[in-house]
Amino acid sequence: MKRIVVTAPQLTDIVARELDGCEIIGGGHAMTREELAEQIVEADALLSSLSDPLDADILARATKLEVIGQCAAGFNNIDVDAARDRGIVVTTTPGVLHETTADLAFGLMLMVTRRLGEAERYVRAKQPWHYDHTFMLGMGLQGATLGIIGLGQIGEAMARRAAAFGMDVVYTARHDKDASAIDATNPSTAPTRRVELDELLRTSDVVSVHCPLTEQTRHIIDAGALAAMKSTAYLVNTARGACVDEKALVTALRNGEIAGAGLDVYENEPDIEPELYDMDNVVLLPHIGSAARRTREKMTELAARNIAAVLGGKDALTPVG
């Protein structure tokens, strides 16, 4: 019987259904590094999460491991080269979470630009208020420019939503992308165009990060990038926390270099730079970008089916290249 180690809380009914006939270990809590190191020794497969430290040292303990079914679109927590050297197939769950994550990113943008989090906290604190023409003024999206760093599936989905709201869209990417779906959303907006990062930072009213975390994108938003942004601009990050230098972000917000930030991911999560908690112009969410029930069901299904395929001697459905 194949032994499947589930490293973090999962939709266990789906795992059991898709991997019927296997021995399922875990799935009720997030394993510590020590637990993972112990369990991986006899595992035939891992159903993993982004928080798992699947580095070379951990993978070296695997004696039987055939496949890692990562329940996420990204895989920056996995030493893919070390896995490949050991003959371990690494898979992810692309193509099923981009719309949901874009919903969350767009919600963050609305929250921070229209001061929704700040206003809701104000009401809950039972502060006195009445309708006032100048009260809680924020930035409208119509006619504003959204700069998207990384026009992959999530970035494009975010761009389509922005265009529908009357925003102009610019983006950075290594190559030109087909933006016809974005432009068709609202023909009255300017054509979507690819620009260099410095132009995007300089001209955007909102900068939204959607790139994968690589050595090239680590701290792509650093002190210099923040200084290049408009003082009236906002930063949104739903990609990976380390794409943003969090300490530099705190300094930029404190000094008024940018107007605010909406964050769902953090450089050292779940730890967050303490000053961010007390900033009213910052919206903080606990990494829930894809946390819609149906989306998570699809992610679990795909991760489990990848495992089942490899253990059954077939090609993985969505392997990491």
PDB file of C-alpha atoms in Angstrom:
ATOM      1  CA  MET A   1       0.000   0.000   0.000  1.00  0.00           C
ATOM      2  CA  LYS A   2       1.362   3.391  -0.986  1.00  0.00           C
ATOM      3  CA  ARG A   3       1.972   5.789   1.876  1.00  0.00           C
ATOM      4  CA  ILE A   4       0.814   9.397   1.302  1.00  0.00           C
ATOM      5  CA  VAL A   5       1.980  12.039   3.773  1.00  0.00           C
ATOM      6  CA  VAL A   6      -0.298  15.074   3.929  1.00  0.00           C
ATOM      7  CA  THR A   7       1.783  17.831   5.469  1.00  0.00           C
ATOM      8  CA  ALA A   8      -0.885  20.393   6.425  1.00  0.00           C
ATOM      9  CA  PRO A   9      -4.648  20.707   7.009  1.00  0.00           C
ATOM     10  CA  GLN A  10      -6.461  19.486   3.926  1.00  0.00           C
ATOM     11  CA  LEU A  11      -9.911  18.677   2.576  1.00  0.00           C
ATOM     12  CA  THR A  12      -9.486  15.116   3.726  1.00  0.00           C
ATOM     13  CA  ASP A  13     -12.647  13.741   2.107  1.00  0.00           C
ATOM     14  CA  ILE A  14     -11.302  14.715  -1.326  1.00  0.00           C
ATOM     15  CA  VAL A  15      -7.862  13.286  -0.542  1.00  0.00           C
ATOM     16  CA  ALA A  16      -9.432  10.002   0.572  1.00  0.00           C
ATOM     17  CA  ARG A  17     -11.611   9.821  -2.533  1.00  0.00           C
ATOM     18  CA  GLU A  18      -8.850  10.571  -5.036  1.00  0.00           C
ATOM     19  CA  LEU A  19      -6.266   8.376  -3.300  1.00  0.00           C
ATOM     20  CA  ASP A  20      -8.498   5.493  -2.353  1.00  0.00           C
ATOM     21  CA  GLY A  21      -6.499   2.414  -1.472  1.00  0.00           C
ATOM     22  CA  CYS A  22      -3.515   4.388  -0.151  1.00  0.00           C
ATOM     23  CA  GLU A  23      -2.437   4.871   3.436  1.00  0.00           C
ATOM     24  CA  ILE A  24      -3.025   8.535   4.290  1.00  0.00           C
ATOM     25  CA  ILE A  25      -0.851  10.016   7.042  1.00  0.00           C
ATOM     26  CA  GLY A  26      -1.503  13.490   8.444  1.00  0.00           C
ATOM     27  CA  GLY A  27      -3.808  16.184   7.129  1.00  0.00           C
ATOM     28  CA  GLY A  28      -5.022  17.463  10.480  1.00  0.00           C
ATOM     29  CA  HIS A  29      -2.291  19.969  11.310  1.00  0.00           C
ATOM     30  CA  ALA A  30       0.727  21.692   9.832  1.00  0.00           C
ATOM     31  CA  MET A  31       3.732  19.457  10.343  1.00  0.00           C
ATOM     32  CA  THR A  32       6.845  20.918  11.904  1.00  0.00           C
ATOM     33  CA  ARG A  33      10.165  20.506  10.156  1.00  0.00           C
ATOM     34  CA  GLU A  34      10.990  17.714  12.602  1.00  0.00           C
ATOM     35  CA  GLU A  35       7.740  15.866  11.867  1.00  0.00           C
ATOM     36  CA  LEU A  36       8.222  16.285   8.141  1.00  0.00           C
ATOM     37  CA  ALA A  37      11.797  14.993   8.351  1.00  0.00           C
ATOM     38  CA  GLU A  38      10.535  11.929  10.176  1.00  0.00           C
ATOM     39  CA  GLN A  39       7.530  11.223   7.956  1.00  0.00           C
ATOM     40  CA  ILE A  40       9.280  11.725   4.616  1.00  0.00           C
ATOM     41  CA  VAL A  41      11.572   8.745   5.214  1.00  0.00           C
ATOM     42  CA  GLU A  42       8.874   6.174   4.394  1.00  0.00           C
ATOM     43  CA  ALA A  43       6.619   8.319   2.232  1.00  0.00           C
ATOM     44  CA  ASP A  44       5.811   7.313  -1.343  1.00  0.00           C
ATOM     45  CA  ALA A  45       4.223  10.714  -1.960  1.00  0.00           C
ATOM     46  CA  LEU A  46       3.787  14.080  -0.273  1.00  0.00           C
ATOM     47  CA  LEU A  47       0.709  16.257  -0.555  1.00  0.00           C
ATOM     48  CA  SER A  48       2.458  19.478   0.409  1.00  0.00           C
ATOM     49  CA  SER A  49       1.758  23.139   1.069  1.00  0.00           C
ATOM     50  CA  LEU A  50       3.673  26.365   0.469  1.00  0.00           C
ATOM     51  CA  SER A  51       4.824  26.428   4.086  1.00  0.00           C
ATOM     52  CA  ASP A  52       6.726  23.151   3.889  1.00  0.00           C
ATOM     53  CA  PRO A  53      10.534  23.504   3.850  1.00  0.00           C
ATOM     54  CA  LEU A  54      11.238  20.934   1.147  1.00  0.00           C
ATOM     55  CA  ASP A  55      14.907  21.760   0.833  1.00  0.00           C
ATOM     56  CA  ALA A  56      17.773  19.474  -0.128  1.00  0.00           C
ATOM     57  CA  ASP A  57      18.372  18.329   3.459  1.00  0.00           C
ATOM     58  CA  ILE A  58      14.771  17.260   3.939  1.00  0.00           C
ATOM     59  CA  LEU A  59      14.565  15.597   0.525  1.00  0.00           C
ATOM     60  CA  ALA A  60      17.783  13.690   1.211  1.00  0.00           C
ATOM     61  CA  ARG A  61      15.910  11.764   3.914  1.00  0.00           C
ATOM     62  CA  ALA A  62      13.371  10.439   1.404  1.00  0.00           C
ATOM     63  CA  THR A  63      14.095   6.814   0.594  1.00  0.00           C
ATOM     64  CA  LYS A  64      10.929   5.970  -1.368  1.00  0.00           C
ATOM     65  CA  LEU A  65       9.471   9.295  -2.419  1.00  0.00           C
ATOM     66  CA  GLU A  66       8.168   9.323  -5.996  1.00  0.00           C
ATOM     67  CA  VAL A  67       6.103  12.499  -6.207  1.00  0.00           C
ATOM     68  CA  ILE A  68       5.360  15.772  -4.472  1.00  0.00           C
ATOM     69  CA  GLY A  69       1.825  17.014  -5.061  1.00  0.00           C
ATOM     70  CA  GLN A  70       2.110  20.669  -4.084  1.00  0.00           C
ATOM     71  CA  CYS A  71      -1.322  22.135  -3.384  1.00  0.00           C
ATOM     72  CA  ALA A  72      -0.436  25.580  -4.755  1.00  0.00           C
ATOM     73  CA  ALA A  73       0.487  27.203  -8.046  1.00  0.00           C
ATOM     74  CA  GLY A  74       3.952  28.158  -6.773  1.00  0.00           C
ATOM     75  CA  PHE A  75       6.832  25.992  -5.639  1.00  0.00           C
ATOM     76  CA  ASN A  76       9.475  28.332  -4.223  1.00  0.00           C
ATOM     77  CA  ASN A  77       9.544  26.235  -1.018  1.00  0.00           C
ATOM     78  CA  ILE A  78      10.794  23.191  -2.944  1.00  0.00           C
ATOM     79  CA  ASP A  79      14.361  22.572  -4.062  1.00  0.00           C
ATOM     80  CA  VAL A  80      13.304  21.366  -7.492  1.00  0.00           C
ATOM     81  CA  ASP A  81      16.857  20.526  -8.572  1.00  0.00           C
ATOM     82  CA  ALA A  82      17.394  18.352  -5.496  1.00  0.00           C
ATOM     83  CA  ALA A  83      14.076  16.616  -6.146  1.00  0.00           C
ATOM     84  CA  ARG A  84      14.953  16.022  -9.779  1.00  0.00           C
ATOM     85  CA  ASP A  85      18.343  14.573  -8.800  1.00  0.00           C
ATOM     86  CA  ARG A  86      16.524  12.050  -6.622  1.00  0.00           C
ATOM     87  CA  GLY A  87      14.008  11.177  -9.334  1.00  0.00           C
ATOM     88  CA  ILE A  88      11.114  12.837  -7.514  1.00  0.00           C
ATOM     89  CA  VAL A  89       8.403  14.355  -9.697  1.00  0.00           C
ATOM     90  CA  VAL A  90       7.258  17.801  -8.499  1.00  0.00           C
ATOM     91  CA  THR A  91       3.735  18.928  -9.394  1.00  0.00           C
ATOM     92  CA  THR A  92       1.643  22.028  -8.675  1.00  0.00           C
ATOM     93  CA  THR A  93      -1.951  23.176  -9.173  1.00  0.00           C
ATOM     94  CA  PRO A  94      -1.975  25.850 -11.901  1.00  0.00           C
ATOM     95  CA  GLY A  95      -5.036  26.972 -13.783  1.00  0.00           C
ATOM     96  CA  VAL A  96      -7.564  26.582 -10.974  1.00  0.00           C
ATOM     97  CA  LEU A  97      -6.904  29.442  -8.563  1.00  0.00           C
ATOM     98  CA  HIS A  98      -6.198  32.521 -10.673  1.00  0.00           C
ATOM     99  CA  GLU A  99      -9.726  33.937 -10.779  1.00  0.00           C
ATOM    100  CA  THR A 100     -10.214  33.561  -7.033  1.00  0.00           C
ATOM    101  CA  THR A 101      -6.842  35.083  -6.233  1.00  0.00           C
ATOM    102  CA  ALA A 102      -7.534  37.989  -8.579  1.00  0.00           C
ATOM    103  CA  ASP A 103     -10.825  38.571  -6.757  1.00  0.00           C
ATOM    104  CA  LEU A 104      -8.879  38.878  -3.519  1.00  0.00           C
ATOM    105  CA  ALA A 105      -6.241  41.171  -5.034  1.00  0.00           C
ATOM    106  CA  PHE A 106      -8.931  43.413  -6.467  1.00  0.00           C
ATOM    107  CA  GLY A 107     -10.682  43.446  -3.111  1.00  0.00           C
ATOM    108  CA  LEU A 108      -7.453  44.522  -1.434  1.00  0.00           C
ATOM    109  CA  MET A 109      -7.090  47.317  -3.965  1.00  0.00           C
ATOM    110  CA  LEU A 110     -10.606  48.553  -3.235  1.00  0.00           C
ATOM    111  CA  MET A 111     -10.072  48.279   0.501  1.00  0.00           C
ATOM    112  CA  VAL A 112      -6.888  50.312   0.592  1.00  0.00           C
ATOM    113  CA  THR A 113      -7.720  52.916  -2.054  1.00  0.00           C
ATOM    114  CA  ARG A 114     -11.212  53.596  -0.660  1.00  0.00           C
ATOM    115  CA  ARG A 115     -10.065  53.217   2.963  1.00  0.00           C
ATOM    116  CA  LEU A 116     -12.627  50.498   3.636  1.00  0.00           C
ATOM    117  CA  GLY A 117     -10.638  48.729   6.334  1.00  0.00           C
ATOM    118  CA  GLU A 118      -9.921  51.988   8.096  1.00  0.00           C
ATOM    119  CA  ALA A 119     -13.572  53.057   7.883  1.00  0.00           C
ATOM    120  CA  GLU A 120     -14.858  49.719   9.171  1.00  0.00           C
ATOM    121  CA  ARG A 121     -12.476  49.846  12.139  1.00  0.00           C
ATOM    122  CA  TYR A 122     -13.633  53.404  12.838  1.00  0.00           C
ATOM    123  CA  VAL A 123     -17.273  52.316  13.017  1.00  0.00           C
ATOM    124  CA  ARG A 124     -16.536  49.227  15.118  1.00  0.00           C
ATOM    125  CA  ALA A 125     -14.624  51.424  17.557  1.00  0.00           C
ATOM    126  CA  LYS A 126     -17.907  53.363  18.005  1.00  0.00           C
ATOM    127  CA  GLN A 127     -16.294  56.618  17.001  1.00  0.00           C
ATOM    128  CA  PRO A 128     -18.805  59.452  16.505  1.00  0.00           C
ATOM    129  CA  TRP A 129     -19.497  60.197  12.839  1.00  0.00           C
ATOM    130  CA  HIS A 130     -22.055  61.688  10.478  1.00  0.00           C
ATOM    131  CA  TYR A 131     -22.212  62.112   6.719  1.00  0.00           C
ATOM    132  CA  ASP A 132     -19.594  64.679   5.730  1.00  0.00           C
ATOM    133  CA  HIS A 133     -18.556  65.718   2.240  1.00  0.00           C
ATOM    134  CA  THR A 134     -14.850  65.497   3.193  1.00  0.00           C
ATOM    135  CA  PHE A 135     -14.943  62.451   5.489  1.00  0.00           C
ATOM    136  CA  MET A 136     -12.793  59.372   4.656  1.00  0.00           C
ATOM    137  CA  LEU A 137     -11.911  60.536   1.166  1.00  0.00           C
ATOM    138  CA  GLY A 138     -10.132  57.901  -0.891  1.00  0.00           C
ATOM    139  CA  MET A 139      -8.956  57.369  -4.449  1.00  0.00           C
ATOM    140  CA  GLY A 140     -11.420  56.392  -7.178  1.00  0.00           C
ATOM    141  CA  LEU A 141     -10.330  53.717  -9.650  1.00  0.00           C
ATOM    142  CA  GLN A 142     -11.931  55.144 -12.788  1.00  0.00           C
ATOM    143  CA  GLY A 143      -9.235  56.727 -14.950  1.00  0.00           C
ATOM    144  CA  ALA A 144      -6.425  55.539 -12.689  1.00  0.00           C
ATOM    145  CA  THR A 145      -3.530  53.408 -13.924  1.00  0.00           C
ATOM    146  CA  LEU A 146      -2.885  49.911 -12.600  1.00  0.00           C
ATOM    147  CA  GLY A 147       0.661  48.604 -12.961  1.00  0.00           C
ATOM    148  CA  ILE A 148       0.890  44.819 -12.873  1.00  0.00           C
ATOM    149  CA  ILE A 149       4.222  43.153 -12.171  1.00  0.00           C
ATOM    150  CA  GLY A 150       3.919  39.760 -13.850  1.00  0.00           C
ATOM    151  CA  LEU A 151       1.086  39.231 -16.337  1.00  0.00           C
ATOM    152  CA  GLY A 152       0.525  35.528 -15.778  1.00  0.00           C
ATOM    153  CA  GLN A 153      -2.891  33.993 -15.203  1.00  0.00           C
ATOM    154  CA  ILE A 154      -3.524  35.879 -11.968  1.00  0.00           C
ATOM    155  CA  GLY A 155      -2.109  39.125 -13.318  1.00  0.00           C
ATOM    156  CA  GLU A 156      -4.291  38.939 -16.412  1.00  0.00           C
ATOM    157  CA  ALA A 157      -7.379  38.159 -14.331  1.00  0.00           C
ATOM    158  CA  MET A 158      -6.589  41.187 -12.158  1.00  0.00           C
ATOM    159  CA  ALA A 159      -6.136  43.328 -15.281  1.00  0.00           C
ATOM    160  CA  ARG A 160      -9.522  42.285 -16.678  1.00  0.00           C
ATOM    161  CA  ARG A 161     -11.209  43.340 -13.452  1.00  0.00           C
ATOM    162  CA  ALA A 162      -9.367  46.648 -13.449  1.00  0.00           C
ATOM    163  CA  ALA A 163     -10.316  47.397 -17.053  1.00  0.00           C
ATOM    164  CA  ALA A 164     -13.961  46.690 -16.234  1.00  0.00           C
ATOM    165  CA  PHE A 165     -13.703  49.386 -13.557  1.00  0.00           C
ATOM    166  CA  GLY A 166     -12.314  51.874 -16.061  1.00  0.00           C
ATOM    167  CA  MET A 167      -8.636  51.606 -15.179  1.00  0.00           C
ATOM    168  CA  ASP A 168      -5.796  51.769 -17.693  1.00  0.00           C
ATOM    169  CA  VAL A 169      -3.380  48.849 -17.384  1.00  0.00           C
ATOM    170  CA  VAL A 170       0.368  48.608 -17.903  1.00  0.00           C
ATOM    171  CA  TYR A 171       2.454  45.572 -17.072  1.00  0.00           C
ATOM    172  CA  THR A 172       5.962  44.194 -16.888  1.00  0.00           C
ATOM    173  CA  ALA A 173       6.898  40.812 -18.294  1.00  0.00           C
ATOM    174  CA  ARG A 174       9.817  39.249 -20.116  1.00  0.00           C
ATOM    175  CA  HIS A 175       7.815  39.206 -23.355  1.00  0.00           C
ATOM    176  CA  ASP A 176       4.747  40.870 -24.827  1.00  0.00           C
ATOM    177  CA  LYS A 177       1.531  39.135 -23.806  1.00  0.00           C
ATOM    178  CA  ASP A 178      -1.757  38.801 -25.636  1.00  0.00           C
ATOM    179  CA  ALA A 179      -3.829  41.518 -23.946  1.00  0.00           C
ATOM    180  CA  SER A 180      -6.885  41.212 -26.199  1.00  0.00           C
ATOM    181  CA  ALA A 181      -9.062  39.754 -23.420  1.00  0.00           C
ATOM    182  CA  ILE A 182      -8.137  42.669 -21.156  1.00  0.00           C
ATOM    183  CA  ASP A 183      -8.791  45.327 -23.779  1.00  0.00           C
ATOM    184  CA  ALA A 184     -12.082  43.712 -24.828  1.00  0.00           C
ATOM    185  CA  THR A 185     -13.373  44.099 -21.276  1.00  0.00           C
ATOM    186  CA  ASN A 186     -13.694  47.854 -21.667  1.00  0.00           C
ATOM    187  CA  PRO A 187     -12.904  49.413 -25.073  1.00  0.00           C
ATOM    188  CA  SER A 188     -13.005  52.906 -23.534  1.00  0.00           C
ATOM    189  CA  THR A 189      -9.772  52.349 -21.592  1.00  0.00           C
ATOM    190  CA  ALA A 190      -6.311  52.817 -23.097  1.00  0.00           C
ATOM    191  CA  PRO A 191      -4.806  49.727 -24.770  1.00  0.00           C
ATOM    192  CA  THR A 192      -2.931  47.524 -22.310  1.00  0.00           C
ATOM    193  CA  ARG A 193       0.806  47.785 -22.883  1.00  0.00           C
ATOM    194  CA  ARG A 194       4.066  46.317 -21.655  1.00  0.00           C
ATOM    195  CA  VAL A 195       6.515  48.779 -20.098  1.00  0.00           C
ATOM    196  CA  GLU A 196       9.787  48.621 -18.241  1.00  0.00           C
ATOM    197  CA  LEU A 197       9.616  48.416 -14.460  1.00  0.00           C
ATOM    198  CA  ASP A 198      10.857  51.958 -13.906  1.00  0.00           C
ATOM    199  CA  GLU A 199       8.073  53.399 -16.080  1.00  0.00           C
ATOM    200  CA  LEU A 200       5.469  51.224 -14.380  1.00  0.00           C
ATOM    201  CA  LEU A 201       6.556  52.419 -10.939  1.00  0.00           C
ATOM    202  CA  ARG A 202       6.696  56.041 -12.014  1.00  0.00           C
ATOM    203  CA  THR A 203       3.286  56.190 -13.721  1.00  0.00           C
ATOM    204  CA  SER A 204       1.008  53.765 -11.847  1.00  0.00           C
ATOM    205  CA  ASP A 205      -1.581  54.793  -9.281  1.00  0.00           C
ATOM    206  CA  VAL A 206      -1.668  51.225  -7.992  1.00  0.00           C
ATOM    207  CA  VAL A 207       1.161  48.698  -8.317  1.00  0.00           C
ATOM    208  CA  SER A 208       0.011  45.093  -7.954  1.00  0.00           C
ATOM    209  CA  VAL A 209       2.555  42.265  -7.622  1.00  0.00           C
ATOM    210  CA  HIS A 210       1.734  38.972  -9.376  1.00  0.00           C
ATOM    211  CA  CYS A 211       5.136  37.507 -10.280  1.00  0.00           C
ATOM    212  CA  PRO A 212       6.559  34.232  -8.952  1.00  0.00           C
ATOM    213  CA  LEU A 213       9.288  34.435  -6.324  1.00  0.00           C
ATOM    214  CA  THR A 214      12.705  33.877  -7.918  1.00  0.00           C
ATOM    215  CA  GLU A 215      16.160  35.240  -7.251  1.00  0.00           C
ATOM    216  CA  GLN A 216      15.354  37.924  -9.825  1.00  0.00           C
ATOM    217  CA  THR A 217      12.066  38.955  -8.204  1.00  0.00           C
ATOM    218  CA  ARG A 218      13.108  38.737  -4.554  1.00  0.00           C
ATOM    219  CA  HIS A 219      12.723  42.306  -3.237  1.00  0.00           C
ATOM    220  CA  ILE A 220      11.670  43.531  -6.678  1.00  0.00           C
ATOM    221  CA  ILE A 221       9.851  46.125  -4.598  1.00  0.00           C
ATOM    222  CA  ASP A 222      12.702  47.535  -2.527  1.00  0.00           C
ATOM    223  CA  ALA A 223      13.517  50.977  -1.155  1.00  0.00           C
ATOM    224  CA  GLY A 224      14.445  52.249  -4.613  1.00  0.00           C
ATOM    225  CA  ALA A 225      11.263  50.955  -6.201  1.00  0.00           C
ATOM    226  CA  LEU A 226       9.117  52.469  -3.473  1.00  0.00           C
ATOM    227  CA  ALA A 227      10.890  55.812  -3.837  1.00  0.00           C
ATOM    228  CA  ALA A 228      10.165  55.721  -7.573  1.00  0.00           C
ATOM    229  CA  MET A 229       6.411  55.365  -7.027  1.00  0.00           C
ATOM    230  CA  LYS A 230       4.043  58.327  -6.805  1.00  0.00           C
ATOM    231  CA  SER A 231       3.488  59.577  -3.265  1.00  0.00           C
ATOM    232  CA  THR A 232      -0.236  59.098  -3.999  1.00  0.00           C
ATOM    233  CA  ALA A 233       0.177  55.502  -5.212  1.00  0.00           C
ATOM    234  CA  TYR A 234      -0.720  52.240  -3.494  1.00  0.00           C
ATOM    235  CA  LEU A 235       1.002  48.837  -3.402  1.00  0.00           C
ATOM    236  CA  VAL A 236      -0.887  45.523  -3.484  1.00  0.00           C
ATOM    237  CA  ASN A 237       0.870  42.193  -2.972  1.00  0.00           C
ATOM    238  CA  THR A 238      -0.835  38.818  -3.299  1.00  0.00           C
ATOM    239  CA  ALA A 239       2.162  37.036  -4.882  1.00  0.00           C
ATOM    240  CA  ARG A 240       4.897  36.112  -2.398  1.00  0.00           C
ATOM    241  CA  GLY A 241       5.905  38.115   0.630  1.00  0.00           C
ATOM    242  CA  ALA A 242       9.588  38.222  -0.238  1.00  0.00           C
ATOM    243  CA  CYS A 243       8.842  40.042  -3.501  1.00  0.00           C
ATOM    244  CA  VAL A 244       8.566  43.091  -1.226  1.00  0.00           C
ATOM    245  CA  ASP A 245      11.253  44.306   1.162  1.00  0.00           C
ATOM    246  CA  GLU A 246       8.946  44.617   4.152  1.00  0.00           C
ATOM    247  CA  LYS A 247      11.273  46.809   6.201  1.00  0.00           C
ATOM    248  CA  ALA A 248      11.656  49.185   3.270  1.00  0.00           C
ATOM    249  CA  LEU A 249       7.870  49.227   2.883  1.00  0.00           C
ATOM    250  CA  VAL A 250       7.439  50.251   6.519  1.00  0.00           C
ATOM    251  CA  THR A 251       9.904  53.108   6.028  1.00  0.00           C
ATOM    252  CA  ALA A 252       8.200  54.260   2.818  1.00  0.00           C
ATOM    253  CA  LEU A 253       4.779  54.251   4.464  1.00  0.00           C
ATOM    254  CA  ARG A 254       6.063  56.016   7.547  1.00  0.00           C
ATOM    255  CA  ASN A 255       7.708  58.729   5.431  1.00  0.00           C
ATOM    256  CA  GLY A 256       4.746  59.195   3.116  1.00  0.00           C
ATOM    257  CA  GLU A 257       6.614  57.959   0.037  1.00  0.00           C
ATOM    258  CA  ILE A 258       3.506  55.992  -0.988  1.00  0.00           C
ATOM    259  CA  ALA A 259      -0.125  56.366   0.097  1.00  0.00           C
ATOM    260  CA  GLY A 260      -0.818  52.865   1.367  1.00  0.00           C
ATOM    261  CA  ALA A 261      -0.537  49.112   0.894  1.00  0.00           C
ATOM    262  CA  GLY A 262      -2.768  46.048   0.739  1.00  0.00           C
ATOM    263  CA  LEU A 263      -0.996  42.826   1.700  1.00  0.00           C
ATOM    264  CA  ASP A 264      -2.039  39.177   1.754  1.00  0.00           C
ATOM    265  CA  VAL A 265       1.496  37.751   1.935  1.00  0.00           C
ATOM    266  CA  TYR A 266       4.533  38.580   4.053  1.00  0.00           C
ATOM    267  CA  GLU A 267       8.264  38.153   3.913  1.00  0.00           C
ATOM    268  CA  ASN A 268       8.477  35.991   7.050  1.00  0.00           C
ATOM    269  CA  GLU A 269       4.879  34.938   7.485  1.00  0.00           C
ATOM    270  CA  PRO A 270       3.114  34.498   9.755  1.00  0.00           C
ATOM    271  CA  ASP A 271       5.395  37.112  11.341  1.00  0.00           C
ATOM    272  CA  ILE A 272       4.757  40.656  10.123  1.00  0.00           C
ATOM    273  CA  GLU A 273       6.761  43.847  10.620  1.00  0.00           C
ATOM    274  CA  PRO A 274       5.200  45.189  13.848  1.00  0.00           C
ATOM    275  CA  GLU A 275       4.709  48.769  12.647  1.00  0.00           C
ATOM    276  CA  LEU A 276       2.351  47.606   9.912  1.00  0.00           C
ATOM    277  CA  TYR A 277      -0.283  46.605  12.480  1.00  0.00           C
ATOM    278  CA  ASP A 278      -0.788  50.199  13.577  1.00  0.00           C
ATOM    279  CA  MET A 279      -0.916  51.852  10.145  1.00  0.00           C
ATOM    280  CA  ASP A 280      -4.426  52.831   9.096  1.00  0.00           C
ATOM    281  CA  ASN A 281      -3.378  53.081   5.447  1.00  0.00           C
ATOM    282  CA  VAL A 282      -2.443  49.388   5.343  1.00  0.00           C
ATOM    283  CA  VAL A 283      -4.803  46.427   4.858  1.00  0.00           C
ATOM    284  CA  LEU A 284      -3.498  43.130   6.236  1.00  0.00           C
ATOM    285  CA  LEU A 285      -4.967  39.736   5.299  1.00  0.00           C
ATOM    286  CA  PRO A 286      -3.723  36.273   6.420  1.00  0.00           C
ATOM    287  CA  HIS A 287      -2.669  34.727   3.058  1.00  0.00           C
ATOM    288  CA  ILE A 288      -6.177  33.828   1.874  1.00  0.00           C
ATOM    289  CA  GLY A 289      -5.771  34.613  -1.829  1.00  0.00           C
ATOM    290  CA  SER A 290      -7.225  31.316  -3.076  1.00  0.00           C
ATOM    291  CA  ALA A 291      -9.401  30.622  -0.028  1.00  0.00           C
ATOM    292  CA  ALA A 292     -12.726  30.086  -1.760  1.00  0.00           C
ATOM    293  CA  ARG A 293     -14.227  26.686  -1.062  1.00  0.00           C
ATOM    294  CA  ARG A 294     -14.655  25.513  -4.656  1.00  0.00           C
ATOM    295  CA  THR A 295     -11.190  26.731  -5.610  1.00  0.00           C
ATOM    296  CA  ARG A 296      -9.571  24.887  -2.728  1.00  0.00           C
ATOM    297  CA  GLU A 297     -11.530  21.769  -3.653  1.00  0.00           C
ATOM    298  CA  LYS A 298     -10.179  21.962  -7.200  1.00  0.00           C
ATOM    299  CA  MET A 299      -6.636  22.487  -5.906  1.00  0.00           C
ATOM    300  CA  THR A 300      -6.849  19.453  -3.641  1.00  0.00           C
ATOM    301  CA  GLU A 301      -8.334  17.344  -6.429  1.00  0.00           C
ATOM    302  CA  LEU A 302      -5.567  18.278  -8.845  1.00  0.00           C
ATOM    303  CA  ALA A 303      -2.782  17.735  -6.306  1.00  0.00           C
ATOM    304  CA  ALA A 304      -4.176  14.307  -5.400  1.00  0.00           C
ATOM    305  CA  ARG A 305      -4.688  13.328  -9.040  1.00  0.00           C
ATOM    306  CA  ASN A 306      -1.097  14.249  -9.813  1.00  0.00           C
ATOM    307  CA  ILE A 307       0.001  11.925  -7.024  1.00  0.00           C
ATOM    308  CA  ALA A 308      -2.296   9.133  -8.194  1.00  0.00           C
ATOM    309  CA  ALA A 309      -1.037   9.432 -11.769  1.00  0.00           C
ATOM    310  CA  VAL A 310       2.650   9.214 -10.859  1.00  0.00           C
ATOM    311  CA  LEU A 311       2.163   6.386  -8.370  1.00  0.00           C
ATOM    312  CA  GLY A 312       0.169   4.574 -11.063  1.00  0.00           C
ATOM    313  CA  GLY A 313       3.068   4.812 -13.517  1.00  0.00           C
ATOM    314  CA  LYS A 314       1.536   7.584 -15.603  1.00  0.00           C
ATOM    315  CA  ASP A 315       2.709  11.085 -16.445  1.00  0.00           C
ATOM    316  CA  ALA A 316       1.839  13.833 -13.976  1.00  0.00           C
ATOM    317  CA  LEU A 317      -0.984  16.125 -15.057  1.00  0.00           C
ATOM    318  CA  THR A 318       0.757  19.397 -14.152  1.00  0.00           C
ATOM    319  CA  PRO A 319       4.455  18.782 -13.475  1.00  0.00           C
ATOM    320  CA  VAL A 320       6.933  21.525 -12.787  1.00  0.00           C
ATOM    321  CA  GLY A 321       8.983  21.909 -15.965  1.00  0.00           C
TER     322      GLY A 321
END
